[in-house]
Amino acid sequence: MGACALFGASAAAHAQFADMRQSPTLYLQGGLAENSGRSVTVGSTIPMQWRTYWWGNAVTAHWDLSLGIWNAERDNQDGRRNIAVLGLKPVLRFHSKSQYPWFVEAGIGGFISNHLYENRDKRFSTAFNFGSHLGLGYFTGMKRENEWMLRIEHFSNASIKRPNPGENFIQLRYARHF
C-alpha cells in the first residue's frame, strides 16, 4: 500500500514537469566586463536526455555551444582588438514547478580563443580557458518558446599557467526554442 502511494506521488511530481522546455535553442547574448570589456555571443543549446528531481523540482541538462567576439580597451596599444572565443559547456538547469516560468542554471566548460584576451589591467596567459556561470532565467510566450536570462560568468585558466587574472562578465541572453 505504501509503495503504491509513493509511486503515485512520484508519478504526479513527474507529470507536473511534462510541459517543460526540453528542445534545442538558438540564442544571442551580450555581456559587459570590468575595464571596458564587452562580448557578443551567438550559440545553441542541445538537450541531453537526462532529468532528475530534487526537492520536488526538475533538474535537466544540456550542452551549450557558443561563438563569441570579445574586446576591451588596451593601454599602450592601438584601441580595441577583437578576439573570437569558441566554447562548449555542459549545463544543469533547475526548473521550478511547471506552473512557474522561472529557472536557475549553472555550468562549467572549456573555451578557446584565437588571441590572448587583454584589457587595460590584465592579460590572459593562455588561449584555452574555463568558463563557469550562474544564471537566472524566465520563460515567455504561449508555449514558453522564448527565454530571457541574466548570467554572471567567470573565465580563467584555472592556474594552468601564470598569470591567471580571469575576467567576469554580466550577460543578458535571449534564446528561442525550436
Coordinates of C-alpha atoms in Angstrom, one line a residue:
M1 CA 0.0 0.0 0.0
G2 CA 2.8 2.4 1.0
A3 CA 4.7 1.6 -2.2
C4 CA 1.6 2.4 -4.3
A5 CA 1.2 5.8 -2.6
L6 CA 4.9 6.5 -3.1
F7 CA 4.7 5.6 -6.8
G8 CA 1.5 7.7 -7.3
A9 CA 3.2 10.7 -5.6
S10 CA 6.3 10.3 -7.8
A11 CA 4.2 10.0 -11.0
A12 CA 2.3 13.2 -10.1
A13 CA 5.5 15.0 -9.5
H14 CA 6.9 13.9 -12.8
A15 CA 3.6 14.8 -14.6
Q16 CA 3.8 18.4 -13.5
F17 CA 7.0 18.9 -15.5
A18 CA 5.6 17.4 -18.7
D19 CA 5.4 20.8 -20.4
M20 CA 9.0 21.8 -19.5
R21 CA 11.1 23.1 -22.4
Q22 CA 13.5 20.4 -23.5
S23 CA 14.1 21.5 -27.0
P24 CA 17.2 23.0 -28.8
T25 CA 17.6 26.7 -28.8
L26 CA 19.4 29.4 -30.7
Y27 CA 20.5 32.4 -28.7
L28 CA 22.0 35.8 -28.8
Q29 CA 23.9 37.1 -25.7
G30 CA 25.6 40.4 -24.8
G31 CA 27.9 41.0 -21.9
L32 CA 30.0 43.6 -20.1
A33 CA 33.1 43.1 -18.1
E34 CA 35.3 45.1 -15.8
N35 CA 37.6 47.7 -17.5
S36 CA 35.5 48.2 -20.7
G37 CA 35.4 44.5 -21.7
R38 CA 32.5 43.6 -24.0
S39 CA 31.2 40.4 -25.6
V40 CA 28.6 39.4 -28.1
T41 CA 27.9 35.7 -28.4
V42 CA 25.7 33.5 -30.6
G43 CA 25.1 29.9 -29.8
S44 CA 22.8 26.9 -29.4
T45 CA 21.7 24.7 -26.6
I46 CA 21.3 21.0 -27.2
P47 CA 19.3 19.0 -24.7
M48 CA 20.8 15.9 -23.1
Q49 CA 18.4 13.1 -22.4
W50 CA 18.8 13.3 -18.6
R51 CA 16.4 14.5 -16.0
T52 CA 16.1 14.1 -12.3
Y53 CA 14.0 15.6 -9.5
W54 CA 15.3 17.4 -6.4
W55 CA 13.1 18.7 -3.6
G56 CA 10.1 18.5 -6.0
N57 CA 11.8 20.4 -8.7
A58 CA 13.1 19.1 -12.0
V59 CA 16.8 19.2 -12.9
T60 CA 17.7 18.9 -16.6
A61 CA 20.9 19.1 -18.6
H62 CA 22.0 20.5 -21.9
W63 CA 25.1 21.3 -23.9
D64 CA 25.8 25.0 -24.6
L65 CA 27.8 25.6 -27.8
S66 CA 28.9 29.2 -28.4
L67 CA 30.9 31.5 -30.6
G68 CA 31.6 35.0 -29.2
I69 CA 33.6 38.1 -30.0
W70 CA 35.3 39.8 -27.1
N71 CA 37.1 43.1 -26.9
A72 CA 38.3 45.7 -24.4
E73 CA 40.3 48.9 -24.3
R74 CA 44.0 48.3 -24.0
D75 CA 46.8 50.6 -22.7
N76 CA 49.7 51.4 -24.9
Q77 CA 48.0 49.7 -27.9
D78 CA 46.0 51.0 -30.8
G79 CA 42.5 50.7 -29.4
R80 CA 40.5 47.6 -29.1
R81 CA 41.2 44.2 -30.6
N82 CA 38.5 41.7 -31.3
I83 CA 39.1 38.0 -30.4
A84 CA 36.9 35.1 -31.3
V85 CA 36.0 32.7 -28.5
L86 CA 34.6 29.2 -29.1
G87 CA 33.1 27.3 -26.2
L88 CA 31.4 24.1 -25.2
K89 CA 29.9 23.6 -21.8
P90 CA 27.6 21.1 -20.0
V91 CA 24.9 22.9 -18.1
L92 CA 22.4 21.9 -15.3
R93 CA 19.1 23.7 -15.2
F94 CA 16.9 23.7 -12.1
H95 CA 13.2 24.3 -13.0
S96 CA 10.7 25.5 -10.5
K97 CA 7.3 23.7 -10.6
S98 CA 5.9 23.7 -14.1
Q99 CA 3.3 26.4 -13.5
Y100 CA 6.1 28.9 -12.7
P101 CA 8.2 30.2 -15.6
W102 CA 11.5 30.7 -13.6
F103 CA 14.6 28.6 -13.7
V104 CA 18.2 28.7 -12.4
E105 CA 21.2 27.2 -14.2
A106 CA 24.9 26.6 -13.7
G107 CA 27.6 25.3 -15.9
I108 CA 31.4 24.9 -16.4
G109 CA 33.2 24.2 -19.6
G110 CA 36.1 24.9 -22.0
F111 CA 36.7 27.9 -24.2
I112 CA 39.4 28.6 -26.8
S113 CA 40.3 31.9 -28.3
N114 CA 42.2 32.9 -31.4
H115 CA 44.3 35.5 -29.5
L116 CA 45.0 36.2 -25.8
Y117 CA 42.4 38.4 -24.2
E118 CA 43.7 41.6 -22.6
N119 CA 42.4 44.9 -21.2
R120 CA 44.0 47.9 -19.5
D121 CA 44.8 46.0 -16.3
K122 CA 45.3 42.3 -17.3
R123 CA 46.3 39.9 -20.0
F124 CA 45.4 36.3 -20.1
S125 CA 48.4 33.9 -20.4
T126 CA 46.5 31.1 -22.3
A127 CA 44.2 30.9 -25.3
F128 CA 42.4 28.0 -23.5
N129 CA 40.3 28.9 -20.5
F130 CA 37.4 27.6 -18.5
G131 CA 34.1 29.4 -18.2
S132 CA 31.7 28.9 -15.3
H133 CA 28.4 30.7 -14.9
L134 CA 25.2 31.1 -12.8
G135 CA 22.1 32.3 -14.4
L136 CA 18.5 33.3 -13.5
G137 CA 16.0 32.9 -16.3
Y138 CA 12.4 33.4 -17.2
F139 CA 10.2 31.7 -20.0
T140 CA 7.8 33.8 -22.0
G141 CA 5.4 33.0 -24.9
M142 CA 2.3 30.9 -25.2
K143 CA 4.3 27.7 -25.3
R144 CA 7.3 29.1 -23.3
E145 CA 9.2 29.3 -26.6
N146 CA 11.2 32.3 -25.5
E147 CA 13.6 32.6 -22.6
W148 CA 15.4 35.5 -21.1
M149 CA 18.4 35.0 -18.7
L150 CA 20.7 37.2 -16.6
R151 CA 24.0 35.5 -16.1
I152 CA 27.3 36.0 -14.3
E153 CA 30.2 34.2 -16.0
H154 CA 33.8 33.9 -14.9
F155 CA 36.6 33.0 -17.3
S156 CA 40.1 31.9 -16.2
N157 CA 42.7 29.2 -17.0
A158 CA 42.4 27.5 -13.5
S159 CA 46.1 28.2 -12.9
I160 CA 47.3 26.1 -15.9
K161 CA 49.7 29.0 -16.5
R162 CA 50.6 32.2 -14.6
P163 CA 49.4 34.9 -14.6
N164 CA 45.8 33.9 -14.3
P165 CA 43.9 37.2 -13.9
G166 CA 40.4 35.9 -15.0
E167 CA 37.6 38.0 -16.2
N168 CA 33.9 38.4 -15.0
F169 CA 31.1 39.2 -17.4
I170 CA 27.5 40.2 -16.6
Q171 CA 25.4 38.9 -19.6
L172 CA 21.9 39.1 -20.9
R173 CA 20.7 36.3 -23.1
Y174 CA 17.7 35.8 -25.3
A175 CA 17.0 32.3 -26.5
R176 CA 14.3 30.9 -28.9
H177 CA 13.2 27.2 -28.5
F178 CA 12.5 25.2 -31.6

